Amino acid sequence: MGEKIKKKLGWKELPLADFLEAGSSLNFETGDWRSQQPVWDEKKCKHCLFCWIYCPDSSIMVKDKKMTGIDYRYCKGCGICAAECPFKAIEMRRVGRGDLIAKQNKEERKR
Amino acid sequence: MANLKELSERKELLVGGHRLCPGCAAGIIARQVLLAAKEPVVVVTSTGCLEVATTIFPYSAWKVPWFHNAFENAASTISGIEAAYRSLKRKGKIDKEIRFIAFGGDGGTYDIGLQALSGAVERGHRFLYICYNNQAYMNTGIQRSSATPKGASTTTAPAGTVIPGKIQFRKDLTRIMVAHQIPYAATATAGKWNDLITKVEKALATDGPSFMDILSSCRLGWGHPPEQTLTIGRLAADTCFWPLYEVVAGEYHLTYKPKKKRPVTEWLKTQARFKHLFKPENKGLIDTIQNYVDEQWQKLLKLCGEE
């Protein structure tokens, strides 16, 4: 359960009620929805964590009370983090074909 | 008072990979509510965007015991779970402190689930009911609900030559819940995390039923860019369209008083669903909405003893 579906189940194969594995949505990466990409500038960041508390996709990574980066596997590129950042440490950039960051994501996913 | 640094050390209970629209406030609200809980929680969700998008088969974004039953009975389902927990506790089979939270949209709370909610709070179960209120049936295609404000264009009350959007005013559910004499009721908005989390903490600490009505903007149904979700939520509080207050044992307290009350048009013009109101022929309607907001605000100030 919780793995990517390869084949659609027929009505005879489907369970009567579904028991879902907690947190299994992590197997479904919504990062490819993005048309714009948040880019974090570590130097400007004061670790106020406003981006973290407001991220709808739990995609701001925090370790030891400090922001450590953006989880591009799930970030849908809504731009809330960039809009809420009081220090302008997050900038939204369009994701284009051949975009460097888009390429990096792809490689990351392969791994 | 909540502290972000401390909250960041808590476990993330709503994980990514759910399929809510980019910039949806419902996901932000659900995350903040779960972060506010110090004890383990059991969550029930009524049918709605939050339920559908977070648990598309065979995935689930919840890392808590989670239950979905139907559109109308989130409150009765959580009642049953809470009653079972109390029974097990009495028999000594469980000794953990567990809290119970039900989530419902405005359709599942204001309209379809109202009788179940009314019954559950009357019986006095200890649970927190969260209504994430996006002011229409967004999940099924933006149909009007009894939470839709006057003048908003929806697919079943479309603005055109016959009517200028929804004709009726929205109903005030928080006051209806207060009339049940519950120990804690509050309103909140996405965009004020500290206010929201503090209220959830208070509600969960209340021994008895508690209710929160949280304004949750829908970028698709309201028609605004996704990054403005929280700005619009805060503007609703600043224009007094959505006043932030809590009612503790029948006593009204204002939790946020805007320094300068802004005209309601500032909030209306941020959303495409109110676009038609700015045509010259609908000028009277804007005045009606402004008068209504002012009237409600004055009444609330009186109730809170702020005059």
Coordinates of N, CA and C in Angstrom, one line a residue, chain B residues 207-295:
Chain B
D207 N -12.1 21.4 28.6 CA -12.8 20.1 28.9 C -14.2 20.2 28.4
G208 N -14.5 19.8 27.2 CA -15.8 19.9 26.6 C -15.7 20.2 25.1
P209 N -16.8 20.4 24.5 CA -16.8 20.7 23.0 C -16.3 22.1 22.7
S210 N -15.5 22.2 21.7 CA -15.0 23.5 21.3 C -15.1 23.6 19.7
F211 N -15.3 24.8 19.3 CA -15.5 25.0 17.8 C -14.7 26.2 17.3
M212 N -14.1 26.0 16.2 CA -13.4 27.1 15.5 C -13.8 27.3 14.1
D213 N -14.1 28.5 13.7 CA -14.4 28.8 12.3 C -13.3 29.5 11.7
I214 N -12.6 28.9 10.8 CA -11.3 29.5 10.2 C -11.5 29.9 8.8
L215 N -11.4 31.1 8.4 CA -11.5 31.6 7.1 C -10.3 31.1 6.2
S216 N -10.7 30.3 5.2 CA -9.6 29.7 4.4 C -9.8 30.0 2.9
S217 N -9.0 30.8 2.4 CA -9.2 31.3 1.0 C -9.0 30.2 0.0
C218 N -9.8 30.2 -1.0 CA -9.7 29.2 -2.1 C -9.2 29.9 -3.3
R219 N -8.0 29.7 -3.8 CA -7.5 30.5 -4.9 C -8.3 30.3 -6.2
L220 N -8.9 29.1 -6.3 CA -9.6 28.8 -7.6 C -11.0 29.5 -7.5
G221 N -11.7 29.2 -6.4 CA -13.1 29.7 -6.2 C -13.2 31.2 -6.0
W222 N -12.2 31.7 -5.3 CA -12.2 33.2 -5.0 C -11.5 34.0 -6.1
G223 N -10.7 33.3 -6.8 CA -10.0 33.9 -8.0 C -8.9 34.9 -7.6
H224 N -7.8 34.4 -7.1 CA -6.6 35.2 -6.8 C -5.4 34.4 -7.0
P225 N -4.2 35.1 -7.2 CA -3.0 34.4 -7.4 C -2.6 33.6 -6.1
P226 N -2.0 32.4 -6.2 CA -1.8 31.5 -5.1 C -1.0 32.2 -4.0
E227 N 0.0 33.1 -4.3 CA 0.8 33.6 -3.3 C 0.1 34.6 -2.4
Q228 N -1.1 35.0 -2.8 CA -1.8 36.0 -2.0 C -2.7 35.4 -0.9
T229 N -2.8 34.1 -0.8 CA -3.6 33.4 0.1 C -3.7 34.0 1.5
L230 N -2.5 34.3 2.0 CA -2.4 34.7 3.4 C -2.7 36.2 3.6
T231 N -2.2 37.0 2.6 CA -2.5 38.4 2.6 C -4.0 38.7 2.6
I232 N -4.7 37.9 1.8 CA -6.2 38.1 1.7 C -6.8 37.7 3.0
G233 N -6.3 36.6 3.7 CA -6.8 36.2 5.0 C -6.6 37.3 6.0
R234 N -5.5 38.0 6.0 CA -5.2 39.0 7.0 C -6.1 40.3 6.7
L235 N -6.2 40.5 5.4 CA -7.0 41.7 4.9 C -8.5 41.5 5.4
A236 N -9.0 40.3 5.4 CA -10.4 40.1 5.9 C -10.5 40.5 7.3
A237 N -9.5 40.3 8.1 CA -9.5 40.7 9.5 C -9.4 42.2 9.6
D238 N -8.5 42.8 8.8 CA -8.3 44.3 8.8 C -9.5 45.1 8.4
T239 N -10.3 44.5 7.5 CA -11.5 45.2 7.0 C -12.7 44.9 7.9
C240 N -12.5 44.1 8.9 CA -13.5 43.6 9.8 C -14.6 42.8 9.1
F241 N -14.3 42.4 7.9 CA -15.2 41.4 7.2 C -15.3 40.1 8.0
W242 N -14.1 39.7 8.5 CA -13.9 38.5 9.3 C -13.3 38.8 10.6
P243 N -14.0 39.3 11.6 CA -13.4 39.7 12.9 C -12.9 38.5 13.6
L244 N -11.7 38.7 14.3 CA -11.1 37.6 15.1 C -11.5 37.7 16.5
Y245 N -12.2 36.8 17.0 CA -12.6 36.8 18.4 C -12.8 35.4 19.0
E246 N -12.9 35.3 20.3 CA -13.1 34.0 20.9 C -14.2 34.2 22.0
V247 N -14.9 33.1 22.2 CA -16.0 33.2 23.2 C -15.7 32.1 24.3
V248 N -15.3 32.5 25.4 CA -14.9 31.6 26.5 C -16.0 31.5 27.5
A249 N -16.7 30.4 27.6 CA -17.8 30.2 28.5 C -18.9 31.4 28.4
G250 N -19.2 31.7 27.2 CA -20.2 32.7 26.9 C -19.7 34.2 26.9
E251 N -18.4 34.4 27.3 CA -17.8 35.7 27.3 C -17.1 36.0 26.1
Y252 N -17.5 37.1 25.4 CA -16.8 37.5 24.1 C -15.5 38.2 24.4
H253 N -14.5 37.8 23.7 CA -13.2 38.6 23.8 C -12.7 38.8 22.3
L254 N -12.4 40.1 22.1 CA -11.8 40.4 20.8 C -10.3 40.0 20.8
T255 N -9.8 39.2 19.9 CA -8.4 38.9 19.9 C -7.5 39.7 19.0
Y256 N -8.2 40.4 18.0 CA -7.5 41.3 17.1 C -8.3 42.4 16.8
K257 N -7.8 43.6 17.1 CA -8.5 44.9 16.7 C -7.6 45.6 15.8
P258 N -8.1 45.8 14.5 CA -7.2 46.5 13.5 C -6.9 47.9 14.0
K259 N -5.7 48.3 13.8 CA -5.3 49.7 14.2 C -6.2 50.7 13.4
K260 N -6.4 50.4 12.1 CA -7.3 51.3 11.3 C -8.2 50.4 10.5
K261 N -9.5 50.5 10.8 CA -10.4 49.7 10.1 C -10.5 50.1 8.6
R262 N -10.1 49.1 7.7 CA -10.0 49.5 6.3 C -11.4 49.2 5.6
P263 N -11.6 50.0 4.5 CA -12.9 49.8 3.8 C -13.0 48.4 3.2
V264 N -14.2 47.8 3.2 CA -14.3 46.4 2.7 C -14.0 46.2 1.3
T265 N -14.0 47.3 0.5 CA -13.7 47.2 -0.9 C -12.2 46.8 -1.1
E266 N -11.4 47.1 -0.2 CA -10.0 46.7 -0.3 C -9.8 45.2 -0.3
W267 N -10.7 44.5 0.5 CA -10.7 43.1 0.5 C -11.5 42.5 -0.7
L268 N -12.6 43.1 -1.1 CA -13.4 42.6 -2.2 C -12.6 42.7 -3.5
K269 N -11.8 43.7 -3.7 CA -11.1 43.9 -5.0 C -10.0 42.9 -5.2
T270 N -9.6 42.2 -4.2 CA -8.5 41.2 -4.4 C -9.0 39.9 -5.0
Q271 N -10.3 39.8 -5.1 CA -10.8 38.5 -5.6 C -11.7 38.6 -6.8
A272 N -11.6 37.7 -7.8 CA -12.4 37.8 -9.0 C -13.8 37.5 -8.8
R273 N -14.2 36.8 -7.7 CA -15.6 36.5 -7.5 C -16.4 37.7 -7.1
F274 N -15.7 38.8 -6.8 CA -16.4 40.1 -6.5 C -16.2 41.1 -7.6
K275 N -15.6 40.7 -8.7 CA -15.3 41.6 -9.8 C -16.5 42.5 -10.3
H276 N -17.6 41.8 -10.4 CA -18.8 42.5 -11.0 C -19.3 43.6 -10.1
L277 N -19.0 43.5 -8.8 CA -19.5 44.5 -7.8 C -18.9 45.9 -8.1
F278 N -17.8 46.0 -8.9 CA -17.2 47.3 -9.1 C -17.7 47.9 -10.4
K279 N -18.7 47.3 -11.0 CA -19.4 47.9 -12.2 C -20.3 49.0 -11.6
P280 N -20.5 50.1 -12.3 CA -21.2 51.3 -11.8 C -22.6 50.9 -11.3
E281 N -23.3 49.9 -12.0 CA -24.7 49.6 -11.6 C -24.7 48.8 -10.3
N282 N -23.6 48.3 -9.8 CA -23.7 47.6 -8.5 C -23.1 48.4 -7.3
K283 N -23.0 49.7 -7.5 CA -22.4 50.6 -6.5 C -23.2 50.4 -5.2
G284 N -24.5 50.3 -5.3 CA -25.4 50.2 -4.1 C -25.2 49.0 -3.3
L285 N -24.8 47.9 -4.0 CA -24.5 46.6 -3.4 C -23.3 46.7 -2.5
I286 N -22.3 47.4 -3.0 CA -21.1 47.5 -2.2 C -21.4 48.3 -0.9
D287 N -22.2 49.4 -1.0 CA -22.6 50.1 0.2 C -23.4 49.2 1.2
T288 N -24.3 48.4 0.6 CA -25.0 47.5 1.5 C -24.1 46.6 2.2
I289 N -23.1 46.0 1.5 CA -22.1 45.1 2.2 C -21.3 45.8 3.2
Q290 N -20.9 47.1 2.9 CA -20.1 47.9 3.9 C -20.9 48.2 5.1
N291 N -22.2 48.5 4.9 CA -23.1 48.8 6.1 C -23.3 47.6 6.9
Y292 N -23.4 46.4 6.3 CA -23.6 45.2 7.0 C -22.4 44.9 7.8
V293 N -21.2 45.0 7.2 CA -20.0 44.7 8.0 C -19.8 45.7 9.2
D294 N -20.1 47.0 8.9 CA -20.0 48.0 10.0 C -21.0 47.6 11.2
E295 N -22.2 47.2 10.8 CA -23.2 46.9 11.8 C -22.8 45.7 12.6

